[in-house]
mmCIF file of C-alpha atoms in Angstrom:
data_model
loop_
_atom_site.group_PDB
_atom_site.id
_atom_site.type_symbol
_atom_site.label_atom_id
_atom_site.label_comp_id
_atom_site.label_asym_id
_atom_site.label_seq_id
_atom_site.Cartn_x
_atom_site.Cartn_y
_atom_site.Cartn_z
ATOM 1 C CA UNK S 1 140.245 81.398 63.551
ATOM 2 C CA UNK S 2 138.330 79.041 66.120
ATOM 3 C CA UNK S 3 137.627 75.719 66.196
ATOM 4 C CA UNK S 4 133.879 76.337 65.853
ATOM 5 C CA UNK S 5 134.010 79.336 63.044
ATOM 6 C CA UNK S 6 136.188 76.735 61.117
ATOM 7 C CA UNK S 7 132.867 74.093 61.339
ATOM 8 C CA UNK S 8 130.657 76.723 60.637
ATOM 9 C CA UNK S 9 132.570 78.244 57.681
ATOM 10 C CA UNK S 10 133.238 74.945 57.114
ATOM 11 C CA UNK S 11 129.806 73.286 56.380
ATOM 12 C CA UNK S 12 128.909 76.990 54.108
ATOM 13 C CA UNK S 13 131.714 76.469 51.555
ATOM 14 C CA UNK S 14 130.630 73.028 51.087
ATOM 15 C CA UNK S 15 126.851 73.546 51.392
ATOM 16 C CA UNK S 16 126.352 70.731 54.127
ATOM 17 C CA UNK S 17 122.949 71.557 55.409
ATOM 18 C CA UNK S 18 123.806 71.508 59.521
ATOM 19 C CA UNK S 19 122.481 68.776 61.592
ATOM 20 C CA UNK S 20 123.493 67.899 64.909
ATOM 21 C CA UNK S 21 127.273 65.960 65.112
ATOM 22 C CA UNK S 22 126.557 62.440 66.657
ATOM 23 C CA UNK S 23 128.679 60.082 68.071
ATOM 24 C CA UNK S 24 128.125 57.474 64.330
ATOM 25 C CA UNK S 25 129.433 60.804 63.111
ATOM 26 C CA UNK S 26 133.043 61.124 64.942
ATOM 27 C CA UNK S 27 133.903 57.288 64.845
ATOM 28 C CA UNK S 28 133.270 57.329 60.663
ATOM 29 C CA UNK S 29 135.485 59.811 60.629
ATOM 30 C CA UNK S 30 137.986 57.788 62.391
ATOM 31 C CA UNK S 31 137.575 54.724 61.667
ATOM 32 C CA UNK S 32 136.800 53.595 65.183
ATOM 33 C CA UNK S 33 133.335 52.136 66.269
ATOM 34 C CA UNK S 34 130.829 53.973 68.194
ATOM 35 C CA UNK S 35 130.934 52.550 71.129
ATOM 36 C CA UNK S 36 134.794 53.210 71.415
ATOM 37 C CA UNK S 37 133.896 56.539 70.668
ATOM 38 C CA UNK S 38 131.210 56.982 73.416
ATOM 39 C CA UNK S 39 134.090 55.354 75.441
ATOM 40 C CA UNK S 40 136.381 57.879 74.954
ATOM 41 C CA UNK S 41 134.140 60.798 75.579
ATOM 42 C CA UNK S 42 132.679 59.331 78.932
ATOM 43 C CA UNK S 43 136.553 58.416 79.885
ATOM 44 C CA UNK S 44 134.757 55.474 80.797
ATOM 45 C CA UNK S 45 135.656 51.428 80.782
ATOM 46 C CA UNK S 46 139.227 50.328 79.357
ATOM 47 C CA UNK S 47 140.602 52.682 76.912
ATOM 48 C CA UNK S 48 143.938 54.712 76.410
ATOM 49 C CA UNK S 49 145.212 57.924 77.018
ATOM 50 C CA UNK S 50 145.772 58.458 72.625
ATOM 51 C CA UNK S 51 142.368 57.725 71.795
ATOM 52 C CA UNK S 52 140.557 59.260 74.790
ATOM 53 C CA UNK S 53 142.507 62.557 72.679
ATOM 54 C CA UNK S 54 141.696 61.772 69.319
ATOM 55 C CA UNK S 55 138.549 61.258 69.672
ATOM 56 C CA UNK S 56 137.980 64.503 71.857
ATOM 57 C CA UNK S 57 139.935 66.611 68.889
ATOM 58 C CA UNK S 58 137.771 64.975 66.369
ATOM 59 C CA UNK S 59 134.429 66.089 68.660
ATOM 60 C CA UNK S 60 135.570 70.061 68.968
ATOM 61 C CA UNK S 61 136.915 69.950 64.494
ATOM 62 C CA UNK S 62 132.660 68.206 63.874
ATOM 63 C CA UNK S 63 131.132 70.682 66.638
ATOM 64 C CA UNK S 64 130.093 67.381 68.558
ATOM 65 C CA UNK S 65 127.823 68.489 71.350
ATOM 66 C CA UNK S 66 126.752 65.915 74.226
ATOM 67 C CA UNK S 67 122.921 64.959 74.215
ATOM 68 C CA UNK S 68 121.895 65.675 77.486
ATOM 69 C CA UNK S 69 118.364 65.623 77.331
ATOM 70 C CA UNK S 70 119.154 62.448 75.875
ATOM 71 C CA UNK S 71 121.754 61.442 78.342
ATOM 72 C CA UNK S 72 118.290 62.145 81.107
ATOM 73 C CA UNK S 73 116.337 60.174 80.199
ATOM 74 C CA UNK S 74 118.568 57.172 81.332
ATOM 75 C CA UNK S 75 119.547 58.335 83.989
ATOM 76 C CA UNK S 76 117.259 60.940 84.941
ATOM 77 C CA UNK S 77 118.736 63.665 85.677
ATOM 78 C CA UNK S 78 119.405 65.971 82.536
ATOM 79 C CA UNK S 79 121.763 68.447 84.676
ATOM 80 C CA UNK S 80 118.670 71.376 83.123
ATOM 81 C CA UNK S 81 116.462 73.332 84.894
ATOM 82 C CA UNK S 82 113.832 75.657 83.836
ATOM 83 C CA UNK S 83 112.522 79.436 84.641
ATOM 84 C CA UNK S 84 109.749 81.353 83.370
ATOM 85 C CA UNK S 85 109.495 84.929 83.767
ATOM 86 C CA UNK S 86 106.505 87.276 83.113
ATOM 87 C CA UNK S 87 107.803 90.251 80.943
ATOM 88 C CA UNK S 88 111.429 90.230 79.739
ATOM 89 C CA UNK S 89 112.194 93.438 78.825
ATOM 90 C CA UNK S 90 110.578 94.519 82.494
ATOM 91 C CA UNK S 91 114.307 96.118 84.141
ATOM 92 C CA UNK S 92 114.139 94.372 87.374
ATOM 93 C CA UNK S 93 114.792 90.928 86.310
ATOM 94 C CA UNK S 94 117.855 91.088 83.777
ATOM 95 C CA UNK S 95 119.300 90.920 87.500
ATOM 96 C CA UNK S 96 117.249 88.096 88.411
ATOM 97 C CA UNK S 97 118.176 85.991 85.755
ATOM 98 C CA UNK S 98 122.029 86.642 85.978
ATOM 99 C CA UNK S 99 121.627 85.694 89.794
ATOM 100 C CA UNK S 100 119.871 82.469 88.666
ATOM 101 C CA UNK S 101 122.702 81.538 85.740
ATOM 102 C CA UNK S 102 125.079 82.403 88.016
ATOM 103 C CA UNK S 103 124.315 80.474 90.487
ATOM 104 C CA UNK S 104 123.280 77.968 88.343
ATOM 105 C CA UNK S 105 126.756 77.821 86.469
ATOM 106 C CA UNK S 106 128.736 76.776 89.443
ATOM 107 C CA UNK S 107 126.836 73.379 89.419
ATOM 108 C CA UNK S 108 127.111 72.188 86.044
ATOM 109 C CA UNK S 109 123.656 73.417 85.372
ATOM 110 C CA UNK S 110 121.583 74.904 82.293
ATOM 111 C CA UNK S 111 118.649 77.471 82.398
ATOM 112 C CA UNK S 112 116.225 77.929 79.946
ATOM 113 C CA UNK S 113 114.072 80.876 80.909
ATOM 114 C CA UNK S 114 110.362 81.432 78.981
ATOM 115 C CA UNK S 115 108.652 84.254 79.325
ATOM 116 C CA UNK S 116 105.022 84.355 79.863
ATOM 117 C CA UNK S 117 103.374 88.053 79.129
ATOM 118 C CA UNK S 118 102.109 87.834 82.290
ATOM 119 C CA UNK S 119 99.087 85.447 80.926
ATOM 120 C CA UNK S 120 97.906 82.348 82.401
ATOM 121 C CA UNK S 121 97.285 80.449 79.611
ATOM 122 C CA UNK S 122 101.070 81.525 78.151
ATOM 123 C CA UNK S 123 102.299 79.746 81.598
ATOM 124 C CA UNK S 124 101.202 76.646 81.283
ATOM 125 C CA UNK S 125 102.073 76.089 77.603
ATOM 126 C CA UNK S 126 105.759 77.378 78.889
ATOM 127 C CA UNK S 127 105.734 74.993 81.734
ATOM 128 C CA UNK S 128 104.724 72.224 79.750
ATOM 129 C CA UNK S 129 107.610 72.936 76.912
ATOM 130 C CA UNK S 130 110.197 73.102 80.067
ATOM 131 C CA UNK S 131 108.559 69.703 81.634
ATOM 132 C CA UNK S 132 108.495 67.929 77.512
ATOM 133 C CA UNK S 133 112.161 69.062 77.395
ATOM 134 C CA UNK S 134 112.730 67.517 81.013
ATOM 135 C CA UNK S 135 114.552 69.920 83.234
ATOM 136 C CA UNK S 136 115.278 68.399 87.147
ATOM 137 C CA UNK S 137 113.028 71.705 88.302
ATOM 138 C CA UNK S 138 111.377 74.668 87.958
ATOM 139 C CA UNK S 139 111.345 78.445 89.337
ATOM 140 C CA UNK S 140 108.276 80.112 89.058
ATOM 141 C CA UNK S 141 108.661 83.329 88.783
ATOM 142 C CA UNK S 142 105.668 85.528 89.279
ATOM 143 C CA UNK S 143 103.073 82.765 88.764
ATOM 144 C CA UNK S 144 99.532 82.992 88.491
ATOM 145 C CA UNK S 145 98.495 79.822 88.542
ATOM 146 C CA UNK S 146 96.156 78.822 91.562
ATOM 147 C CA UNK S 147 96.887 77.115 94.658
ATOM 148 C CA UNK S 148 94.405 74.607 92.972
ATOM 149 C CA UNK S 149 96.802 74.505 89.547
ATOM 150 C CA UNK S 150 100.354 74.650 91.151
ATOM 151 C CA UNK S 151 98.841 71.116 93.629
ATOM 152 C CA UNK S 152 98.261 69.685 90.151
ATOM 153 C CA UNK S 153 102.149 70.407 88.999
ATOM 154 C CA UNK S 154 103.290 69.236 92.099
ATOM 155 C CA UNK S 155 101.670 65.825 91.604
ATOM 156 C CA UNK S 156 103.465 65.899 87.845
ATOM 157 C CA UNK S 157 107.000 64.968 90.418
ATOM 158 C CA UNK S 158 108.635 68.049 88.974
ATOM 159 C CA UNK S 159 110.153 69.462 92.009
ATOM 160 C CA UNK S 160 109.573 73.952 91.550
ATOM 161 C CA UNK S 161 110.530 76.897 93.802
ATOM 162 C CA UNK S 162 108.098 79.857 93.308
ATOM 163 C CA UNK S 163 109.223 83.348 93.403
ATOM 164 C CA UNK S 164 107.840 86.655 94.286
ATOM 165 C CA UNK S 165 104.432 85.223 95.172
ATOM 166 C CA UNK S 166 103.698 84.977 99.059
ATOM 167 C CA UNK S 167 102.748 81.469 98.303
ATOM 168 C CA UNK S 168 100.224 80.169 101.169
ATOM 169 C CA UNK S 169 100.275 76.445 100.438
ATOM 170 C CA UNK S 170 101.370 73.389 102.591
ATOM 171 C CA UNK S 171 104.555 72.213 100.942
ATOM 172 C CA UNK S 172 105.418 74.632 98.682
ATOM 173 C CA UNK S 173 109.070 76.731 98.700
ATOM 174 C CA UNK S 174 108.760 80.689 97.622
ATOM 175 C CA UNK S 175 111.647 83.010 97.784
ATOM 176 C CA UNK S 176 109.979 86.953 97.727
ATOM 177 C CA UNK S 177 111.279 89.896 98.905
ATOM 178 C CA UNK S 178 108.977 91.752 101.705
ATOM 179 C CA UNK S 179 107.637 94.339 100.160
ATOM 180 C CA UNK S 180 105.579 95.252 103.376
ATOM 181 C CA UNK S 181 108.580 96.419 105.239
ATOM 182 C CA UNK S 182 109.693 97.996 101.422
ATOM 183 C CA UNK S 183 106.438 100.457 101.209
ATOM 184 C CA UNK S 184 107.129 100.891 105.253
ATOM 185 C CA UNK S 185 110.600 102.389 104.855
ATOM 186 C CA UNK S 186 109.129 104.154 101.406
ATOM 187 C CA UNK S 187 107.008 106.737 103.979
ATOM 188 C CA UNK S 188 108.995 106.562 106.910
ATOM 189 C CA UNK S 189 112.118 108.317 105.752
ATOM 190 C CA UNK S 190 109.151 110.841 103.386
ATOM 191 C CA UNK S 191 108.278 111.490 106.310
ATOM 192 C CA UNK S 192 111.244 111.668 108.089
ATOM 193 C CA UNK S 193 112.476 114.512 106.234
ATOM 194 C CA UNK S 194 109.553 116.775 106.548
ATOM 195 C CA UNK S 195 106.887 115.488 104.210
ATOM 196 C CA UNK S 196 103.126 115.329 105.290
ATOM 197 C CA UNK S 197 100.818 115.092 102.467
ATOM 198 C CA UNK S 198 102.445 111.821 100.972
ATOM 199 C CA UNK S 199 100.904 110.370 97.758
ATOM 200 C CA UNK S 200 100.903 106.715 96.881
ATOM 201 C CA UNK S 201 101.028 106.529 93.606
ATOM 202 C CA UNK S 202 100.339 102.028 92.463
ATOM 203 C CA UNK S 203 99.754 99.584 89.723
ATOM 204 C CA UNK S 204 96.892 96.556 90.448
ATOM 205 C CA UNK S 205 96.479 97.403 93.666
ATOM 206 C CA UNK S 206 94.654 93.911 93.570
ATOM 207 C CA UNK S 207 97.894 91.573 92.823
ATOM 208 C CA UNK S 208 99.963 90.653 96.210
ATOM 209 C CA UNK S 209 103.040 93.419 95.336
ATOM 210 C CA UNK S 210 101.053 96.576 94.992
ATOM 211 C CA UNK S 211 99.163 95.396 97.970
ATOM 212 C CA UNK S 212 101.643 94.585 100.255
ATOM 213 C CA UNK S 213 103.277 98.352 99.685
ATOM 214 C CA UNK S 214 100.648 100.151 100.091
ATOM 215 C CA UNK S 215 99.642 98.371 103.420
ATOM 216 C CA UNK S 216 103.776 99.220 104.502
ATOM 217 C CA UNK S 217 102.809 102.921 103.109
ATOM 218 C CA UNK S 218 99.823 102.790 105.307
ATOM 219 C CA UNK S 219 101.656 101.562 108.571
ATOM 220 C CA UNK S 220 104.173 104.247 108.568
ATOM 221 C CA UNK S 221 101.153 106.904 108.478
ATOM 222 C CA UNK S 222 100.008 105.468 111.319
ATOM 223 C CA UNK S 223 102.036 105.451 113.208
ATOM 224 C CA UNK S 224 103.197 109.141 112.736
ATOM 225 C CA UNK S 225 99.296 109.540 113.579
ATOM 226 C CA UNK S 226 98.802 111.155 109.456
ATOM 227 C CA UNK S 227 95.544 111.069 108.629
ATOM 228 C CA UNK S 228 94.600 108.719 105.590
ATOM 229 C CA UNK S 229 93.816 109.952 102.868
ATOM 230 C CA UNK S 230 91.839 108.272 99.964
ATOM 231 C CA UNK S 231 92.534 111.224 97.061
ATOM 232 C CA UNK S 232 95.959 110.698 97.258
ATOM 233 C CA UNK S 233 95.778 106.648 97.126
ATOM 234 C CA UNK S 234 96.086 106.486 92.787
ATOM 235 C CA UNK S 235 95.932 103.119 91.353
ATOM 236 C CA UNK S 236 97.280 104.119 87.739
ATOM 237 C CA UNK S 237 99.649 101.708 85.245
ATOM 238 C CA UNK S 238 102.636 100.153 85.569
ATOM 239 C CA UNK S 239 104.198 101.940 82.971
ATOM 240 C CA UNK S 240 106.003 105.315 82.384
ATOM 241 C CA UNK S 241 102.692 106.953 81.284
ATOM 242 C CA UNK S 242 100.920 105.774 84.279
ATOM 243 C CA UNK S 243 103.072 107.650 86.665
ATOM 244 C CA UNK S 244 102.903 110.933 84.604
ATOM 245 C CA UNK S 245 98.708 110.779 84.731
ATOM 246 C CA UNK S 246 98.900 110.096 88.318
ATOM 247 C CA UNK S 247 100.708 113.341 89.333
ATOM 248 C CA UNK S 248 98.644 114.979 86.853
ATOM 249 C CA UNK S 249 95.644 114.265 88.871
ATOM 250 C CA UNK S 250 96.383 115.150 92.335
ATOM 251 C CA UNK S 251 100.259 117.545 92.327
ATOM 252 C CA UNK S 252 99.028 120.650 93.469
ATOM 253 C CA UNK S 253 97.551 118.517 96.976
ATOM 254 C CA UNK S 254 100.836 116.623 97.830
ATOM 255 C CA UNK S 255 104.308 117.648 99.575
ATOM 256 C CA UNK S 256 105.728 113.884 98.191
ATOM 257 C CA UNK S 257 105.228 110.170 96.272
ATOM 258 C CA UNK S 258 105.692 107.295 96.796
ATOM 259 C CA UNK S 259 105.329 105.186 93.769
ATOM 260 C CA UNK S 260 105.016 101.816 92.608
ATOM 261 C CA UNK S 261 108.066 101.065 91.286
ATOM 262 C CA UNK S 262 110.823 103.031 89.236
ATOM 263 C CA UNK S 263 109.692 103.546 86.171
ATOM 264 C CA UNK S 264 106.379 105.375 87.360
ATOM 265 C CA UNK S 265 108.516 107.356 89.645
ATOM 266 C CA UNK S 266 110.192 108.359 86.631
ATOM 267 C CA UNK S 267 106.866 109.381 85.156
ATOM 268 C CA UNK S 268 105.814 111.912 88.372
ATOM 269 C CA UNK S 269 109.702 113.118 88.064
ATOM 270 C CA UNK S 270 109.487 114.319 84.538
ATOM 271 C CA UNK S 271 105.794 115.598 85.175
ATOM 272 C CA UNK S 272 107.339 118.434 87.949
ATOM 273 C CA UNK S 273 110.237 119.127 85.688
ATOM 274 C CA UNK S 274 107.824 120.049 82.998
ATOM 275 C CA UNK S 275 106.030 122.125 86.133
ATOM 276 C CA UNK S 276 108.995 123.717 87.524
ATOM 277 C CA UNK S 277 108.411 122.105 91.248
ATOM 278 C CA UNK S 278 111.672 121.919 93.287
ATOM 279 C CA UNK S 279 112.808 118.642 93.634
ATOM 280 C CA UNK S 280 112.868 117.318 96.500
ATOM 281 C CA UNK S 281 111.654 120.895 98.440
ATOM 282 C CA UNK S 282 108.314 120.915 96.945
ATOM 283 C CA UNK S 283 108.123 117.693 95.857
ATOM 284 C CA UNK S 284 109.720 114.192 97.074
ATOM 285 C CA UNK S 285 109.594 111.176 95.504
ATOM 286 C CA UNK S 286 110.657 108.044 96.252
ATOM 287 C CA UNK S 287 110.431 104.882 93.693
ATOM 288 C CA UNK S 288 110.779 101.066 94.006
ATOM 289 C CA UNK S 289 113.438 98.843 92.619
ATOM 290 C CA UNK S 290 116.684 100.285 92.015
ATOM 291 C CA UNK S 291 116.276 99.689 88.676
ATOM 292 C CA UNK S 292 119.554 101.226 86.323
ATOM 293 C CA UNK S 293 118.616 104.025 85.248
ATOM 294 C CA UNK S 294 117.848 105.671 87.899
ATOM 295 C CA UNK S 295 121.262 106.016 89.408
ATOM 296 C CA UNK S 296 121.959 108.368 86.181
ATOM 297 C CA UNK S 297 122.538 111.690 87.498
ATOM 298 C CA UNK S 298 119.970 113.405 85.161
ATOM 299 C CA UNK S 299 117.278 110.441 87.416
ATOM 300 C CA UNK S 300 118.980 110.676 90.449
ATOM 301 C CA UNK S 301 115.676 108.979 92.236
ATOM 302 C CA UNK S 302 115.872 107.603 95.480
ATOM 303 C CA UNK S 303 114.582 104.569 95.758
ATOM 304 C CA UNK S 304 113.524 100.956 97.430
ATOM 305 C CA UNK S 305 115.973 98.629 95.914
ATOM 306 C CA UNK S 306 115.019 95.288 95.629
ATOM 307 C CA UNK S 307 117.916 92.416 95.628
ATOM 308 C CA UNK S 308 117.278 91.117 92.349
ATOM 309 C CA UNK S 309 120.008 88.810 91.937
ATOM 310 C CA UNK S 310 120.379 87.516 95.878
ATOM 311 C CA UNK S 311 116.284 86.320 94.528
ATOM 312 C CA UNK S 312 117.510 84.792 92.070
ATOM 313 C CA UNK S 313 120.545 83.154 93.612
ATOM 314 C CA UNK S 314 118.425 82.309 96.133
ATOM 315 C CA UNK S 315 115.716 80.734 93.946
ATOM 316 C CA UNK S 316 118.543 78.329 91.895
ATOM 317 C CA UNK S 317 119.425 77.515 96.278
ATOM 318 C CA UNK S 318 116.486 76.281 97.279
ATOM 319 C CA UNK S 319 115.318 74.707 94.076
ATOM 320 C CA UNK S 320 119.279 72.658 94.560
ATOM 321 C CA UNK S 321 117.700 71.494 98.068
ATOM 322 C CA UNK S 322 114.546 70.629 96.868
ATOM 323 C CA UNK S 323 116.561 68.021 93.521
ATOM 324 C CA UNK S 324 118.385 66.496 95.866
ATOM 325 C CA UNK S 325 114.990 65.496 98.027
ATOM 326 C CA UNK S 326 115.208 67.404 100.755
ATOM 327 C CA UNK S 327 111.650 67.454 102.571
ATOM 328 C CA UNK S 328 112.323 71.024 104.254
ATOM 329 C CA UNK S 329 109.888 73.874 102.847
ATOM 330 C CA UNK S 330 111.512 77.054 101.878
ATOM 331 C CA UNK S 331 110.344 80.041 102.581
ATOM 332 C CA UNK S 332 112.677 82.667 102.375
ATOM 333 C CA UNK S 333 112.371 86.539 102.983
ATOM 334 C CA UNK S 334 114.673 89.624 101.271
ATOM 335 C CA UNK S 335 114.442 92.678 103.296
ATOM 336 C CA UNK S 336 115.048 95.791 100.047
ATOM 337 C CA UNK S 337 117.060 98.616 101.012
ATOM 338 C CA UNK S 338 116.673 102.181 100.868
ATOM 339 C CA UNK S 339 118.651 103.936 98.514
ATOM 340 C CA UNK S 340 118.714 108.015 98.995
ATOM 341 C CA UNK S 341 119.827 109.643 95.767
ATOM 342 C CA UNK S 342 118.744 113.296 94.701
ATOM 343 C CA UNK S 343 115.277 113.000 95.172
ATOM 344 C CA UNK S 344 114.013 112.860 98.297
#
């Protein structure tokens, strides 16, 4: 049985209330001074190898966890960052979070991740909570904050990077995917396989990603001299049901669909299969994101892959540069790529 499990079991058997183990607890257990224990754990000052090993062994037995935040109050360095995500249930974000975590681990940083449910009020609360925890920097994902609110955040002296939003604010660094290019290559592919009546099923056209993917869609059509038909540009809820209901309205007028995301595209696929519409001969469908389910044989969705893992890594690398007092402003655009499967 490992040390941590032994420690937890001992607490249970003794009926001891769990609390943070302190340097004093270790010192009392060994009959040493707190200063000696502190020097042993930090390996600073004149102290024997035998004492260091003794203290470290007892610290492990007791389940001691160093309080990095308390250290940070003295050194102004806590080796922690905060990440704010709009919807942790969205299947595009696990890969993104993993990119941040892997990059942070290599640099010895811990990551606090908070969810804000696309609510500006919750986002502000999350920022305040992270700042009160003495994080060294912030990664704001799909932020709802206005330009003025971002300026106010900057005045608080904590470096931050904005991700998945094109921030037109001088001095603000961001990492984003080129949504115009993504919309363009999706529509261009549909045109290249012979489709001419191509619908765009989008979500929240007022939002930046949908607006830019629509712009790429329109660009590809104009290049081919295809007339723009507003009757097959449909705004819908960003969900399976949203895609399903949208294609219901227009399926007899189109031979191709570019959907805002994979979840909506899967709604389109289900409707088409229920109606006996042949894919991709009668209706070709392309999504956006390349979520894990899209590659399953039963789905086999052609899509535009967002480099979410790379986006997470770039977000952390950029934040590290800012935290190290680099004065440059970083504007990083990542290219999505077409993944061809069975639906287009």
